[in-house]
Amino acid sequence: MSQNDSVKIPAETMPWVTGTTRVFGTIAHPVDHVRAPMAFNPVFAARGLDQVMVPVDAPPEALADVVTALRAMPNFGGLAVTIPHKMEMARLCDTLGPEARLTGAVNAVRFDADGSMHGDNFDGSGFVAGLRQQGYEPAGMDVLMVGAGGAARAIALALCEAGVGRLRISNRTAAKADAIVAALADLAGHHQAETATGHDGAGVDMIVNTTSLGLHDGDALPITLDAVDAATLIAEIIMIPERTDWLADAEARGLTTHYGRHMLDCQLDLIGGFIGAL
Ligand SMILES: NC(=O)c1ccc[n+]([C@@H]2O[C@H](COP(=O)([O-])OP(=O)(O)OC[C@H]3O[C@@H](n4cnc5c(N)ncnc54)[C@H](OP(=O)(O)O)[C@@H]3O)[C@@H](O)[C@H]2O)c1
């Protein structure tokens, strides 16, 4: 689609941008796939907020220059941050919240009036908020988390903060699970996590898949469900496909499932609140 063919939005539904409008951005490269403007702008309009969220395309080699310019703009409020900038933006921030410190990555950055930048990561708290929104309370749960990548780090912290009774982490590369267990204890003072690579899923309240297995046709299942108890909640974080083979297998066995989209849906309010947009 060329720029001239771009989608026409009826004038009455467009946010009204004036000289007083406060500007927020979603920063990425490439930027055409970002969803934050479509998520935030209708909320700004519905709430009568004099704000707009725009896409900010920052090639990695220009990121520092782009950020310097945004810092200098008094009417700039903050950024939603996505691929490939989550880690470099964390390095550029003046302060980081707990989830960002544990993961080394941010997905939201607030720009204060003095030009200072404050980042945090809401992947994990979004996951926990999604569980609660769907009626599942993680406090006291015995959880098996499969995977120990970036999303797993954030989710592990949020589950511990939410008060899970026990968190076992199973990962192909056991050393990465060990590293999360150590970071939870050293950086956040949480001691309910342990490495449990090769766990069969029996006897836990919830199994969370944080691996990328399920993104592609023909992927192996993150964990087979043969040994899993009938009451175990099967939680996915992959969003596309919405119903992974693992979720389909769980549903065919009559198990209760929780979909990946809830984690992202619940981050809108968390990110918007942090950057001062909502
Ligand atoms: N719903 C949301 O809002 C949301 C947000 C963030 C991410 N996600 C999804 O979460 C998934 C993980 O993201 P991430 O950023 O954490 O990725 P990551 O840091 O690359 O971690 C990938 C994880 O998957 C494991 N893995 C990959 N291939 C494997 C295989 N063939 N066999 C066994 N384990 C394998 C890795 O194990 P090793 O350590 O052994 O390599 C690692 O634990 C992605 O699918 C992403 O789309 C969803």
GROMACS .gro file of C-alpha atoms and ligand atoms in nm:
model
  326
    1MET     CA    1   0.000   0.000   0.000
    2SER     CA    2   0.145   0.339  -0.093
    3GLN     CA    3   0.109   0.643   0.133
    4ASN     CA    4  -0.157   0.782  -0.102
    5ASP     CA    5  -0.367   0.468  -0.050
    6SER     CA    6  -0.354   0.498   0.329
    7VAL     CA    7  -0.673   0.431   0.522
    8LYS     CA    8  -0.908   0.732   0.539
    9ILE     CA    9  -1.044   0.799   0.889
   10PRO     CA   10  -1.378   0.986   0.908
   11ALA     CA   11  -1.312   1.341   1.034
   12GLU     CA   12  -1.562   1.308   1.321
   13THR     CA   13  -1.368   1.014   1.467
   14MET     CA   14  -1.021   1.177   1.446
   15PRO     CA   15  -0.862   1.311   1.761
   16TRP     CA   16  -0.857   1.692   1.747
   17VAL     CA   17  -0.490   1.800   1.748
   18THR     CA   18  -0.421   2.164   1.836
   19GLY     CA   19  -0.131   2.373   1.962
   20THR     CA   20  -0.206   2.269   2.320
   21THR     CA   21  -0.210   1.893   2.248
   22ARG     CA   22   0.032   1.686   2.455
   23VAL     CA   23   0.228   1.438   2.243
   24PHE     CA   24   0.305   1.074   2.324
   25GLY     CA   25   0.483   0.829   2.098
   26THR     CA   26   0.539   0.464   2.030
   27ILE     CA   27   0.897   0.406   1.925
   28ALA     CA   28   1.007   0.119   1.702
   29HIS     CA   29   1.193   0.035   1.381
   30PRO     CA   30   1.029  -0.040   1.150
   31VAL     CA   31   0.724   0.130   1.293
   32ASP     CA   32   0.440   0.042   1.057
   33HIS     CA   33   0.326  -0.262   1.261
   34VAL     CA   34   0.282  -0.083   1.598
   35ARG     CA   35  -0.060  -0.103   1.762
   36ALA     CA   36  -0.031   0.153   2.042
   37PRO     CA   37  -0.168   0.452   1.841
   38MET     CA   38  -0.484   0.255   1.755
   39ALA     CA   39  -0.517   0.148   2.120
   40PHE     CA   40  -0.451   0.486   2.287
   41ASN     CA   41  -0.596   0.751   2.053
   42PRO     CA   42  -0.959   0.628   2.073
   43VAL     CA   43  -0.927   0.627   2.455
   44PHE     CA   44  -0.788   0.985   2.453
   45ALA     CA   45  -1.078   1.091   2.229
   46ALA     CA   46  -1.341   0.909   2.437
   47ARG     CA   47  -1.209   1.066   2.760
   48GLY     CA   48  -1.176   1.414   2.605
   49LEU     CA   49  -0.800   1.422   2.670
   50ASP     CA   50  -0.604   1.682   2.470
   51GLN     CA   51  -0.339   1.424   2.377
   52VAL     CA   52  -0.221   1.226   2.077
   53MET     CA   53  -0.003   0.919   2.034
   54VAL     CA   54   0.208   0.911   1.718
   55PRO     CA   55   0.445   0.651   1.570
   56VAL     CA   56   0.814   0.740   1.615
   57ASP     CA   57   1.036   0.556   1.364
   58ALA     CA   58   1.388   0.545   1.511
   59PRO     CA   59   1.653   0.347   1.321
   60PRO     CA   60   1.886   0.200   1.586
   61GLU     CA   61   2.181   0.418   1.479
   62ALA     CA   62   1.964   0.730   1.527
   63LEU     CA   63   1.800   0.629   1.856
   64ALA     CA   64   2.017   0.844   2.083
   65ASP     CA   65   1.961   1.154   1.863
   66VAL     CA   66   1.585   1.094   1.852
   67VAL     CA   67   1.572   1.057   2.231
   68THR     CA   68   1.780   1.372   2.285
   69ALA     CA   69   1.532   1.566   2.072
   70LEU     CA   70   1.230   1.421   2.256
   71ARG     CA   71   1.388   1.511   2.592
   72ALA     CA   72   1.406   1.872   2.476
   73MET     CA   73   1.035   1.892   2.383
   74PRO     CA   74   0.830   2.040   2.672
   75ASN     CA   75   0.504   1.905   2.521
   76PHE     CA   76   0.633   1.546   2.493
   77GLY     CA   77   0.497   1.309   2.760
   78GLY     CA   78   0.638   0.962   2.701
   79LEU     CA   79   0.684   0.654   2.490
   80ALA     CA   80   0.557   0.303   2.452
   81VAL     CA   81   0.869   0.110   2.347
   82THR     CA   82   0.890  -0.194   2.125
   83ILE     CA   83   1.130  -0.396   1.908
   84PRO     CA   84   1.424  -0.338   1.868
   85HIS     CA   85   1.464  -0.064   2.131
   86LYS     CA   86   1.359  -0.221   2.463
   87MET     CA   87   1.713  -0.280   2.594
   88GLU     CA   88   1.888   0.027   2.454
   89MET     CA   89   1.609   0.254   2.583
   90ALA     CA   90   1.663   0.101   2.929
   91ARG     CA   91   2.027   0.211   2.909
   92LEU     CA   92   1.923   0.566   2.813
   93CYS     CA   93   1.682   0.609   3.105
   94ASP     CA   94   1.778   0.804   3.419
   95THR     CA   95   1.584   0.570   3.648
   96LEU     CA   96   1.435   0.222   3.606
   97GLY     CA   97   1.147   0.052   3.785
   98PRO     CA   98   1.177  -0.298   3.938
   99GLU     CA   99   1.064  -0.502   3.636
  100ALA     CA  100   1.301  -0.306   3.409
  101ARG     CA  101   1.594  -0.358   3.646
  102LEU     CA  102   1.534  -0.734   3.654
  103THR     CA  103   1.486  -0.767   3.277
  104GLY     CA  104   1.723  -0.496   3.150
  105ALA     CA  105   1.442  -0.388   2.915
  106VAL     CA  106   1.168  -0.122   2.914
  107ASN     CA  107   0.839  -0.104   2.728
  108ALA     CA  108   0.733   0.234   2.871
  109VAL     CA  109   0.931   0.555   2.927
  110ARG     CA  110   0.802   0.872   3.094
  111PHE     CA  111   0.962   1.208   3.006
  112ASP     CA  112   0.944   1.454   3.296
  113ALA     CA  113   0.942   1.833   3.263
  114ASP     CA  114   1.313   1.854   3.355
  115GLY     CA  115   1.399   1.628   3.058
  116SER     CA  116   1.466   1.322   3.275
  117MET     CA  117   1.354   0.980   3.152
  118HIS     CA  118   1.206   0.703   3.367
  119GLY     CA  119   1.148   0.351   3.233
  120ASP     CA  120   0.973   0.035   3.338
  121ASN     CA  121   0.853  -0.290   3.188
  122PHE     CA  122   0.490  -0.402   3.219
  123ASP     CA  123   0.505  -0.746   3.053
  124GLY     CA  124   0.493  -0.927   3.387
  125SER     CA  125   0.243  -0.702   3.560
  126GLY     CA  126   0.032  -0.718   3.241
  127PHE     CA  127   0.034  -1.097   3.264
  128VAL     CA  128  -0.075  -1.090   3.629
  129ALA     CA  129  -0.342  -0.825   3.558
  130GLY     CA  130  -0.469  -1.043   3.272
  131LEU     CA  131  -0.498  -1.343   3.502
  132ARG     CA  132  -0.693  -1.140   3.757
  133GLN     CA  133  -0.915  -0.986   3.489
  134GLN     CA  134  -1.011  -1.339   3.383
  135GLY     CA  135  -1.082  -1.442   3.742
  136TYR     CA  136  -0.760  -1.627   3.834
  137GLU     CA  137  -0.580  -1.512   4.150
  138PRO     CA  138  -0.211  -1.611   4.147
  139ALA     CA  139  -0.151  -1.548   4.521
  140GLY     CA  140  -0.072  -1.880   4.685
  141MET     CA  141  -0.054  -2.073   4.357
  142ASP     CA  142   0.207  -2.340   4.289
  143VAL     CA  143   0.325  -2.241   3.938
  144LEU     CA  144   0.537  -2.414   3.676
  145MET     CA  145   0.680  -2.167   3.425
  146VAL     CA  146   0.828  -2.317   3.107
  147GLY     CA  147   1.092  -2.090   2.951
  148ALA     CA  148   1.350  -1.850   3.089
  149GLY     CA  149   1.385  -1.573   2.829
  150GLY     CA  150   1.306  -1.202   2.859
  151ALA     CA  151   0.930  -1.239   2.901
  152ALA     CA  152   0.986  -1.515   3.157
  153ARG     CA  153   1.203  -1.285   3.373
  154ALA     CA  154   0.931  -1.021   3.384
  155ILE     CA  155   0.655  -1.274   3.453
  156ALA     CA  156   0.859  -1.447   3.724
  157LEU     CA  157   0.903  -1.119   3.911
  158ALA     CA  158   0.537  -1.023   3.877
  159LEU     CA  159   0.420  -1.367   3.995
  160CYS     CA  160   0.647  -1.345   4.299
  161GLU     CA  161   0.525  -0.992   4.373
  162ALA     CA  162   0.169  -1.124   4.342
  163GLY     CA  163   0.248  -1.377   4.614
  164VAL     CA  164   0.266  -1.715   4.439
  165GLY     CA  165   0.349  -1.987   4.690
  166ARG     CA  166   0.605  -2.160   4.472
  167LEU     CA  167   0.748  -2.088   4.127
  168ARG     CA  168   0.931  -2.367   3.944
  169ILE     CA  169   1.113  -2.269   3.627
  170SER     CA  170   1.180  -2.529   3.357
  171ASN     CA  171   1.391  -2.431   3.058
  172ARG     CA  172   1.582  -2.604   2.781
  173THR     CA  173   1.891  -2.417   2.899
  174ALA     CA  174   1.880  -2.476   3.276
  175ALA     CA  175   2.145  -2.210   3.345
  176LYS     CA  176   1.901  -1.938   3.233
  177ALA     CA  177   1.642  -2.065   3.482
  178ASP     CA  178   1.913  -2.063   3.751
  179ALA     CA  179   1.994  -1.703   3.659
  180ILE     CA  180   1.632  -1.594   3.705
  181VAL     CA  181   1.611  -1.770   4.042
  182ALA     CA  182   1.929  -1.592   4.152
  183ALA     CA  183   1.814  -1.252   4.021
  184LEU     CA  184   1.477  -1.283   4.198
  185ALA     CA  185   1.656  -1.347   4.526
  186ASP     CA  186   1.941  -1.097   4.485
  187LEU     CA  187   1.761  -0.805   4.317
  188ALA     CA  188   1.408  -0.842   4.453
  189GLY     CA  189   1.433  -1.049   4.771
  190HIS     CA  190   1.200  -1.323   4.645
  191HIS     CA  191   1.287  -1.678   4.750
  192GLN     CA  192   0.993  -1.888   4.631
  193ALA     CA  193   1.148  -1.970   4.290
  194GLU     CA  194   1.355  -2.277   4.200
  195THR     CA  195   1.485  -2.440   3.883
  196ALA     CA  196   1.287  -2.752   3.784
  197THR     CA  197   1.405  -2.838   3.433
  198GLY     CA  198   1.231  -3.150   3.299
  199HIS     CA  199   0.929  -3.116   3.533
  200ASP     CA  200   0.629  -3.315   3.394
  201GLY     CA  201   0.363  -3.064   3.505
  202ALA     CA  202   0.197  -3.285   3.767
  203GLY     CA  203   0.067  -3.135   4.091
  204VAL     CA  204   0.077  -2.763   4.007
  205ASP     CA  205  -0.202  -2.503   3.996
  206MET     CA  206  -0.088  -2.330   3.677
  207ILE     CA  207   0.156  -2.394   3.392
  208VAL     CA  208   0.269  -2.086   3.195
  209ASN     CA  209   0.436  -2.118   2.856
  210THR     CA  210   0.685  -1.834   2.813
  211THR     CA  211   0.890  -2.005   2.541
  212SER     CA  212   0.849  -1.913   2.176
  213LEU     CA  213   0.732  -2.270   2.102
  214GLY     CA  214   0.393  -2.236   1.935
  215LEU     CA  215   0.471  -1.932   1.722
  216HIS     CA  216   0.543  -2.147   1.417
  217ASP     CA  217   0.366  -2.441   1.252
  218GLY     CA  218   0.529  -2.768   1.349
  219ASP     CA  219   0.682  -2.639   1.675
  220ALA     CA  220   0.707  -2.898   1.952
  221LEU     CA  221   0.473  -2.846   2.249
  222PRO     CA  222   0.645  -2.656   2.532
  223ILE     CA  223   0.547  -2.939   2.770
  224THR     CA  224   0.324  -3.243   2.718
  225LEU     CA  225   0.012  -3.246   2.932
  226ASP     CA  226  -0.020  -3.622   3.001
  227ALA     CA  227   0.072  -3.591   3.369
  228VAL     CA  228  -0.119  -3.267   3.438
  229ASP     CA  229  -0.401  -3.258   3.697
  230ALA     CA  230  -0.756  -3.179   3.579
  231ALA     CA  231  -0.766  -2.853   3.781
  232THR     CA  232  -0.439  -2.706   3.643
  233LEU     CA  233  -0.476  -2.376   3.455
  234ILE     CA  234  -0.288  -2.376   3.122
  235ALA     CA  235  -0.166  -2.022   3.048
  236GLU     CA  236  -0.009  -1.907   2.721
  237ILE     CA  237   0.164  -1.577   2.640
  238ILE     CA  238   0.193  -1.620   2.262
  239MET     CA  239  -0.062  -1.398   2.090
  240ILE     CA  240  -0.029  -1.509   1.727
  241PRO     CA  241  -0.161  -1.767   1.667
  242GLU     CA  242  -0.424  -1.685   1.926
  243ARG     CA  243  -0.496  -2.055   1.994
  244THR     CA  244  -0.159  -2.230   1.991
  245ASP     CA  245  -0.137  -2.609   1.943
  246TRP     CA  246  -0.063  -2.631   2.316
  247LEU     CA  247  -0.385  -2.448   2.409
  248ALA     CA  248  -0.579  -2.661   2.160
  249ASP     CA  249  -0.432  -2.978   2.312
  250ALA     CA  250  -0.520  -2.855   2.663
  251GLU     CA  251  -0.879  -2.776   2.560
  252ALA     CA  252  -0.916  -3.116   2.391
  253ARG     CA  253  -0.823  -3.268   2.729
  254GLY     CA  254  -1.085  -3.055   2.907
  255LEU     CA  255  -0.830  -2.833   3.084
  256THR     CA  256  -0.896  -2.465   3.157
  257THR     CA  257  -0.693  -2.227   2.937
  258HIS     CA  258  -0.581  -1.864   2.950
  259TYR     CA  259  -0.485  -1.688   2.624
  260GLY     CA  260  -0.180  -1.471   2.544
  261ARG     CA  261  -0.381  -1.167   2.436
  262HIS     CA  262  -0.488  -1.085   2.793
  263MET     CA  263  -0.127  -0.999   2.886
  264LEU     CA  264  -0.106  -0.729   2.620
  265ASP     CA  265  -0.464  -0.605   2.664
  266CYS     CA  266  -0.397  -0.536   3.031
  267GLN     CA  267  -0.080  -0.337   2.961
  268LEU     CA  268  -0.269  -0.044   2.803
  269ASP     CA  269  -0.379   0.100   3.139
  270LEU     CA  270  -0.048   0.013   3.309
  271ILE     CA  271   0.170   0.177   3.041
  272GLY     CA  272  -0.072   0.468   2.998
  273GLY     CA  273  -0.072   0.532   3.373
  274PHE     CA  274   0.307   0.516   3.398
  275ILE     CA  275   0.376   0.760   3.115
  276GLY     CA  276   0.104   0.996   3.238
  277ALA     CA  277  -0.123   0.945   2.938
  278LEU     CA  278  -0.419   0.782   3.118
  279LIG     N1  279   0.150  -1.158   2.525
  279LIG     C1  280   0.244  -1.065   2.537
  279LIG     O1  281   0.216  -0.948   2.573
  279LIG     C2  282   0.390  -1.101   2.514
  279LIG     C3  283   0.493  -1.014   2.557
  279LIG     C4  284   0.627  -1.051   2.536
  279LIG     C5  285   0.656  -1.172   2.472
  279LIG     N2  286   0.555  -1.253   2.430
  279LIG     C6  287   0.586  -1.383   2.364
  279LIG     O2  288   0.669  -1.457   2.452
  279LIG     C7  289   0.755  -1.544   2.378
  279LIG     C8  290   0.896  -1.538   2.436
  279LIG     O3  291   0.947  -1.405   2.422
  279LIG     P1  292   1.088  -1.365   2.487
  279LIG     O4  293   1.107  -1.222   2.454
  279LIG     O5  294   1.096  -1.410   2.627
  279LIG     O6  295   1.188  -1.455   2.398
  279LIG     P2  296   1.337  -1.503   2.435
  279LIG     O7  297   1.400  -1.413   2.534
  279LIG     O8  298   1.403  -1.526   2.304
  279LIG     O9  299   1.316  -1.648   2.508
  279LIG     C9  300   1.274  -1.761   2.433
  279LIG    C10  301   1.247  -1.878   2.527
  279LIG    O10  302   1.198  -1.987   2.448
  279LIG    C11  303   1.283  -2.102   2.464
  279LIG     N3  304   1.291  -2.176   2.339
  279LIG    C12  305   1.303  -2.124   2.215
  279LIG     N4  306   1.308  -2.225   2.123
  279LIG    C13  307   1.301  -2.341   2.194
  279LIG    C14  308   1.301  -2.478   2.158
  279LIG     N5  309   1.311  -2.517   2.030
  279LIG     N6  310   1.289  -2.572   2.254
  279LIG    C15  311   1.278  -2.535   2.384
  279LIG     N7  312   1.278  -2.405   2.426
  279LIG    C16  313   1.289  -2.310   2.331
  279LIG    C17  314   1.417  -2.046   2.504
  279LIG    O11  315   1.492  -2.147   2.565
  279LIG     P3  316   1.654  -2.132   2.577
  279LIG    O12  317   1.679  -2.039   2.691
  279LIG    O13  318   1.699  -2.272   2.602
  279LIG    O14  319   1.702  -2.079   2.445
  279LIG    C18  320   1.373  -1.934   2.598
  279LIG    O15  321   1.336  -1.985   2.723
  279LIG    C19  322   0.745  -1.499   2.233
  279LIG    O16  323   0.668  -1.594   2.165
  279LIG    C20  324   0.670  -1.367   2.238
  279LIG    O17  325   0.586  -1.353   2.125
  279LIG    C21  326   0.424  -1.221   2.450
   0.00000   0.00000   0.00000
